[in-house]
PDB file of C-alpha atoms in Angstrom:
ATOM      1  CA  SER A 963       0.041   0.004   0.032  1.00  0.00           C
ATOM      2  CA  VAL A 964       0.942   3.643  -0.337  1.00  0.00           C
ATOM      3  CA  ARG A 965       1.351   4.050   3.569  1.00  0.00           C
ATOM      4  CA  TRP A 966       4.064   1.205   3.855  1.00  0.00           C
ATOM      5  CA  GLN A 967       5.699   2.538   0.711  1.00  0.00           C
ATOM      6  CA  GLY A 968       5.973   5.939   2.590  1.00  0.00           C
ATOM      7  CA  ILE A 969       7.461   4.257   5.673  1.00  0.00           C
ATOM      8  CA  THR A 970       9.821   2.325   3.573  1.00  0.00           C
ATOM      9  CA  ALA A 971      11.195   5.526   1.778  1.00  0.00           C
ATOM     10  CA  ALA A 972      11.356   7.173   5.444  1.00  0.00           C
ATOM     11  CA  VAL A 973      13.523   4.343   6.866  1.00  0.00           C
ATOM     12  CA  ALA A 974      15.643   4.137   3.639  1.00  0.00           C
ATOM     13  CA  GLY A 975      16.290   7.886   3.420  1.00  0.00           C
ATOM     14  CA  GLY A 976      17.120   8.133   7.210  1.00  0.00           C
ATOM     15  CA  MET A 977      19.591   5.215   6.689  1.00  0.00           C
ATOM     16  CA  MET A 978      21.215   6.990   3.944  1.00  0.00           C
ATOM     17  CA  ILE A 979      21.515  10.171   5.542  1.00  0.00           C
ATOM     18  CA  PHE A 980      23.115   8.529   8.690  1.00  0.00           C
ATOM     19  CA  GLY A 981      25.298   6.571   6.495  1.00  0.00           C
ATOM     20  CA  PHE A 982      26.433   9.754   4.481  1.00  0.00           C
ATOM     21  CA  GLN A 983      27.146  11.587   7.852  1.00  0.00           C
ATOM     22  CA  LEU A 984      29.511   8.480   9.155  1.00  0.00           C
ATOM     23  CA  LYS A 985      31.363   8.644   5.907  1.00  0.00           C
ATOM     24  CA  LEU A 986      31.681  12.501   5.543  1.00  0.00           C
ATOM     25  CA  VAL A 987      31.672  13.672   9.242  1.00  0.00           C
ATOM     26  CA  PRO A 988      34.097  11.212  10.642  1.00  0.00           C
ATOM     27  CA  THR A 989      33.219  12.587  14.329  1.00  0.00           C
ATOM     28  CA  THR A 990      29.864  11.036  14.095  1.00  0.00           C
ATOM     29  CA  GLU A 991      31.454   7.546  14.161  1.00  0.00           C
ATOM     30  CA  GLY A 992      31.898   7.128  17.706  1.00  0.00           C
ATOM     31  CA  SER A 993      32.741   3.643  19.318  1.00  0.00           C
ATOM     32  CA  ALA A 994      32.371   0.400  17.462  1.00  0.00           C
ATOM     33  CA  TRP A 995      29.696  -0.832  19.899  1.00  0.00           C
ATOM     34  CA  SER A 996      27.442   2.244  19.347  1.00  0.00           C
ATOM     35  CA  LEU A 997      26.891   2.093  15.691  1.00  0.00           C
ATOM     36  CA  PRO A 998      24.640  -0.989  15.598  1.00  0.00           C
ATOM     37  CA  LEU A 999      22.766   0.530  18.418  1.00  0.00           C
ATOM     38  CA  ARG A1000      22.282   3.755  17.041  1.00  0.00           C
ATOM     39  CA  PHE A1001      21.117   2.390  13.641  1.00  0.00           C
ATOM     40  CA  ALA A1002      18.800   0.027  15.482  1.00  0.00           C
ATOM     41  CA  LEU A1003      17.211   2.980  17.262  1.00  0.00           C
ATOM     42  CA  VAL A1004      16.765   4.954  13.957  1.00  0.00           C
ATOM     43  CA  GLN A1005      15.083   1.785  12.433  1.00  0.00           C
ATOM     44  CA  LEU A1006      12.892   1.096  15.472  1.00  0.00           C
ATOM     45  CA  GLY A1007      12.124   4.743  15.991  1.00  0.00           C
ATOM     46  CA  THR A1008      11.133   5.412  12.289  1.00  0.00           C
ATOM     47  CA  LEU A1009       9.433   2.265  11.599  1.00  0.00           C
ATOM     48  CA  GLY A1010       7.590   2.313  14.725  1.00  0.00           C
ATOM     49  CA  LEU A1011       6.627   6.083  14.837  1.00  0.00           C
ATOM     50  CA  ALA A1012       5.334   5.650  11.231  1.00  0.00           C
ATOM     51  CA  ALA A1013       3.350   2.609  12.110  1.00  0.00           C
ATOM     52  CA  SER A1014       1.863   4.060  15.130  1.00  0.00           C
ATOM     53  CA  LEU A1015       0.715   7.206  13.584  1.00  0.00           C
ATOM     54  CA  LEU A1016      -1.039   5.232  10.712  1.00  0.00           C
ATOM     55  CA  LEU A1017      -2.602   2.869  13.110  1.00  0.00           C
ATOM     56  CA  GLY A1018      -3.431   5.546  15.802  1.00  0.00           C
ATOM     57  CA  THR A1019      -1.366   3.885  18.646  1.00  0.00           C
ATOM     58  CA  THR A1020       1.080   5.475  21.105  1.00  0.00           C
ATOM     59  CA  SER A1021       4.230   6.781  19.615  1.00  0.00           C
ATOM     60  CA  LEU A1022       5.996   8.063  22.555  1.00  0.00           C
ATOM     61  CA  PRO A1023       8.473   5.447  22.817  1.00  0.00           C
ATOM     62  CA  PHE A1024       9.544   5.532  19.061  1.00  0.00           C
ATOM     63  CA  ALA A1025       9.827   9.200  19.102  1.00  0.00           C
ATOM     64  CA  LEU A1026      12.099   8.848  22.140  1.00  0.00           C
ATOM     65  CA  ALA A1027      14.214   6.292  20.232  1.00  0.00           C
ATOM     66  CA  LEU A1028      14.543   8.565  17.329  1.00  0.00           C
ATOM     67  CA  GLY A1029      15.278  11.554  19.703  1.00  0.00           C
ATOM     68  CA  ILE A1030      18.200   9.536  21.458  1.00  0.00           C
ATOM     69  CA  ALA A1031      19.565   8.542  17.961  1.00  0.00           C
ATOM     70  CA  CYS A1032      19.673  11.653  16.572  1.00  0.00           C
ATOM     71  CA  GLY A1033      21.207  13.340  19.706  1.00  0.00           C
ATOM     72  CA  TRP A1034      23.741  10.497  20.039  1.00  0.00           C
ATOM     73  CA  GLN A1035      24.796  11.005  16.230  1.00  0.00           C
ATOM     74  CA  ALA A1036      25.245  14.797  16.883  1.00  0.00           C
ATOM     75  CA  LEU A1037      27.145  14.132  20.421  1.00  0.00           C
ATOM     76  CA  GLY A1038      30.704  13.355  18.442  1.00  0.00           C
ATOM     77  CA  PRO A1039      30.572  16.482  16.378  1.00  0.00           C
ATOM     78  CA  ALA A1040      29.212  18.741  19.091  1.00  0.00           C
ATOM     79  CA  SER A1041      32.208  17.638  21.305  1.00  0.00           C
ATOM     80  CA  ALA A1042      34.931  17.978  18.790  1.00  0.00           C
ATOM     81  CA  LEU A1043      33.559  21.542  18.158  1.00  0.00           C
ATOM     82  CA  VAL A1044      33.343  22.670  21.789  1.00  0.00           C
ATOM     83  CA  LYS A1045      37.065  21.014  22.151  1.00  0.00           C
ATOM     84  CA  GLY A1046      38.165  23.187  19.287  1.00  0.00           C
ATOM     85  CA  ARG A1047      39.285  20.115  17.543  1.00  0.00           C
ATOM     86  CA  ALA A1048      37.000  20.452  14.302  1.00  0.00           C
ATOM     87  CA  ARG A1049      35.036  23.179  12.467  1.00  0.00           C
ATOM     88  CA  GLU A1050      32.053  20.994  11.890  1.00  0.00           C
ATOM     89  CA  TRP A1051      29.631  23.061  10.019  1.00  0.00           C
ATOM     90  CA  GLU A1052      27.687  19.839   9.285  1.00  0.00           C
ATOM     91  CA  LEU A1053      26.995  20.007  12.950  1.00  0.00           C
ATOM     92  CA  LEU A1054      24.043  22.394  12.164  1.00  0.00           C
ATOM     93  CA  ALA A1055      22.336  19.734  10.246  1.00  0.00           C
ATOM     94  CA  LEU A1056      22.682  17.341  13.100  1.00  0.00           C
ATOM     95  CA  LEU A1057      21.399  19.941  15.481  1.00  0.00           C
ATOM     96  CA  LEU A1058      18.293  20.717  13.301  1.00  0.00           C
ATOM     97  CA  LEU A1059      17.772  16.953  13.200  1.00  0.00           C
ATOM     98  CA  THR A1060      17.962  16.682  17.011  1.00  0.00           C
ATOM     99  CA  LEU A1061      15.524  19.711  17.318  1.00  0.00           C
ATOM    100  CA  THR A1062      13.133  17.928  15.040  1.00  0.00           C
ATOM    101  CA  ALA A1063      13.290  15.092  17.187  1.00  0.00           C
ATOM    102  CA  ALA A1064      12.806  16.667  20.212  1.00  0.00           C
ATOM    103  CA  LEU A1065       9.743  18.569  18.727  1.00  0.00           C
ATOM    104  CA  GLY A1066       8.565  14.839  17.700  1.00  0.00           C
ATOM    105  CA  VAL A1067       8.910  13.646  21.393  1.00  0.00           C
ATOM    106  CA  GLY A1068       6.812  16.716  22.369  1.00  0.00           C
ATOM    107  CA  LEU A1069       4.202  16.069  19.757  1.00  0.00           C
ATOM    108  CA  ALA A1070       4.132  12.326  20.714  1.00  0.00           C
ATOM    109  CA  ALA A1071       3.557  13.138  24.502  1.00  0.00           C
ATOM    110  CA  GLY A1072       0.435  15.544  23.544  1.00  0.00           C
ATOM    111  CA  TRP A1073       2.239  18.804  23.538  1.00  0.00           C
ATOM    112  CA  PRO A1074       0.812  21.440  22.692  1.00  0.00           C
ATOM    113  CA  GLU A1075      -2.763  20.497  23.827  1.00  0.00           C
ATOM    114  CA  GLU A1076      -4.488  23.349  21.788  1.00  0.00           C
ATOM    115  CA  ILE A1077      -5.539  22.053  18.532  1.00  0.00           C
ATOM    116  CA  ALA A1078      -4.556  25.204  16.515  1.00  0.00           C
ATOM    117  CA  ALA A1079      -1.238  25.057  18.260  1.00  0.00           C
ATOM    118  CA  ARG A1080      -0.636  21.503  17.782  1.00  0.00           C
ATOM    119  CA  GLY A1081      -1.498  21.641  14.151  1.00  0.00           C
ATOM    120  CA  ARG A1082       1.436  24.544  13.699  1.00  0.00           C
ATOM    121  CA  ALA A1083       3.697  22.427  15.699  1.00  0.00           C
ATOM    122  CA  GLN A1084       3.012  19.443  13.540  1.00  0.00           C
ATOM    123  CA  LEU A1085       3.626  21.560  10.349  1.00  0.00           C
ATOM    124  CA  ALA A1086       6.842  22.980  11.792  1.00  0.00           C
ATOM    125  CA  TYR A1087       7.989  19.204  12.810  1.00  0.00           C
ATOM    126  CA  GLY A1088       7.246  18.238   9.264  1.00  0.00           C
ATOM    127  CA  PHE A1089       8.932  21.205   7.643  1.00  0.00           C
ATOM    128  CA  LEU A1090      12.066  20.986   9.737  1.00  0.00           C
ATOM    129  CA  GLY A1091      12.453  17.244   9.166  1.00  0.00           C
ATOM    130  CA  LEU A1092      11.842  17.108   5.278  1.00  0.00           C
ATOM    131  CA  PHE A1093      12.874  20.500   4.136  1.00  0.00           C
ATOM    132  CA  GLY A1094      15.140  21.778   6.790  1.00  0.00           C
ATOM    133  CA  PHE A1095      17.293  18.672   7.504  1.00  0.00           C
ATOM    134  CA  MET A1096      17.479  17.683   3.935  1.00  0.00           C
ATOM    135  CA  ALA A1097      18.267  20.875   2.531  1.00  0.00           C
ATOM    136  CA  LEU A1098      21.035  21.456   5.084  1.00  0.00           C
ATOM    137  CA  THR A1099      22.194  17.834   4.473  1.00  0.00           C
ATOM    138  CA  VAL A1100      22.526  18.514   0.822  1.00  0.00           C
ATOM    139  CA  VAL A1101      24.387  21.901   1.344  1.00  0.00           C
ATOM    140  CA  THR A1102      26.976  20.353   3.783  1.00  0.00           C
ATOM    141  CA  VAL A1103      27.499  17.148   1.559  1.00  0.00           C
ATOM    142  CA  ALA A1104      27.906  19.599  -1.508  1.00  0.00           C
ATOM    143  CA  PHE A1105      30.672  21.327   0.003  1.00  0.00           C
ATOM    144  CA  LYS A1106      32.497  18.094   0.901  1.00  0.00           C
ATOM    145  CA  LEU A1107      31.958  16.342  -2.083  1.00  0.00           C
ATOM    146  CA  PHE A1108      32.461  18.771  -4.997  1.00  0.00           C
ATOM    147  CA  PRO A1109      35.704  19.796  -4.120  1.00  0.00           C
ATOM    148  CA  ILE A1110      36.828  16.027  -4.226  1.00  0.00           C
ATOM    149  CA  TRP A1111      35.559  15.917  -7.625  1.00  0.00           C
ATOM    150  CA  VAL A1112      36.738  19.015  -8.947  1.00  0.00           C
ATOM    151  CA  TRP A1113      40.155  18.486  -7.428  1.00  0.00           C
ATOM    152  CA  LYS A1114      40.425  14.831  -9.022  1.00  0.00           C
ATOM    153  CA  GLU A1115      39.210  16.312 -12.338  1.00  0.00           C
ATOM    154  CA  ARG A1116      41.405  19.411 -12.595  1.00  0.00           C
ATOM    155  CA  PHE A1117      44.509  18.718 -10.397  1.00  0.00           C
ATOM    156  CA  GLN A1118      45.261  14.985  -9.901  1.00  0.00           C
ATOM    157  CA  VAL A1119      47.222  14.621 -12.901  1.00  0.00           C
ATOM    158  CA  ASP A1120      49.558  17.510 -11.787  1.00  0.00           C
ATOM    159  CA  PHE A1121      49.913  16.176  -8.168  1.00  0.00           C
ATOM    160  CA  GLY A1122      53.570  15.431  -7.293  1.00  0.00           C
ATOM    161  CA  LYS A1123      54.876  17.370 -10.604  1.00  0.00           C
ATOM    162  CA  LYS A1124      54.062  20.877  -9.693  1.00  0.00           C
ATOM    163  CA  PRO A1125      52.178  22.469  -6.629  1.00  0.00           C
ATOM    164  CA  VAL A1126      48.546  21.959  -6.665  1.00  0.00           C
ATOM    165  CA  PRO A1127      45.880  23.560  -4.214  1.00  0.00           C
ATOM    166  CA  GLY A1128      44.346  21.083  -1.395  1.00  0.00           C
ATOM    167  CA  MET A1129      41.018  19.962  -1.787  1.00  0.00           C
ATOM    168  CA  LYS A1130      39.984  21.973   1.220  1.00  0.00           C
ATOM    169  CA  ASP A1131      41.439  25.094  -0.373  1.00  0.00           C
ATOM    170  CA  LEU A1132      39.091  24.945  -3.342  1.00  0.00           C
ATOM    171  CA  PRO A1133      35.695  26.119  -1.887  1.00  0.00           C
ATOM    172  CA  SER A1134      35.258  29.473  -0.187  1.00  0.00           C
ATOM    173  CA  GLN A1135      35.012  28.871   3.599  1.00  0.00           C
ATOM    174  CA  PRO A1136      33.132  32.042   3.990  1.00  0.00           C
ATOM    175  CA  LEU A1137      30.566  30.859   1.491  1.00  0.00           C
ATOM    176  CA  ARG A1138      30.408  27.472   3.056  1.00  0.00           C
ATOM    177  CA  VAL A1139      29.631  29.013   6.502  1.00  0.00           C
ATOM    178  CA  ALA A1140      27.197  31.629   5.312  1.00  0.00           C
ATOM    179  CA  ALA A1141      25.178  28.806   3.336  1.00  0.00           C
ATOM    180  CA  ASN A1142      25.005  26.505   6.309  1.00  0.00           C
ATOM    181  CA  VAL A1143      23.980  29.341   8.633  1.00  0.00           C
ATOM    182  CA  ILE A1144      21.573  30.936   6.373  1.00  0.00           C
ATOM    183  CA  VAL A1145      19.781  27.374   5.572  1.00  0.00           C
ATOM    184  CA  PHE A1146      19.718  26.549   9.419  1.00  0.00           C
ATOM    185  CA  ALA A1147      18.497  30.081  10.321  1.00  0.00           C
ATOM    186  CA  GLY A1148      16.031  29.928   7.577  1.00  0.00           C
ATOM    187  CA  SER A1149      14.555  26.658   8.591  1.00  0.00           C
ATOM    188  CA  VAL A1150      14.306  27.295  12.212  1.00  0.00           C
ATOM    189  CA  GLY A1151      12.939  30.661  11.448  1.00  0.00           C
TER     190      GLY A1151
END
């Protein structure tokens, strides 16, 4: 049915995003034992939340599972940023995802109670999750992947023969920061 296809797409999309983050944001990796647990929380949370919403049953445990998984995924980049070991602009996408998951926990717990306010909160939840997180992830992934592709196409043949710029020198860092901050602020706003 269409409902279960939507659930399958959400799980596959979530797994793809989490997998990209592990590859492109090394500080998300964490310990080896945590990876299967985080992926299980994402799978259980996504499938359970979607199924509970479709069936009209309680969704709070599944929303909590997703919230824990998202916060856990953001923990490594956040601690690296605080310690000054990394400038993880991808952290904004993870923080947006964690904020979305926290809003989902609130919605699952019955907050807000007023119907009109609840509808606005649900709309914000969907917008942050679908547009905000996805757009911010695409922007941050583009700033990681495009320089690699450009460098390989343009400079790899000259590597070792003459000086070539590094991959990290190709994109404009102020533009990267501006793009991430604007998409983050626009999504939250």
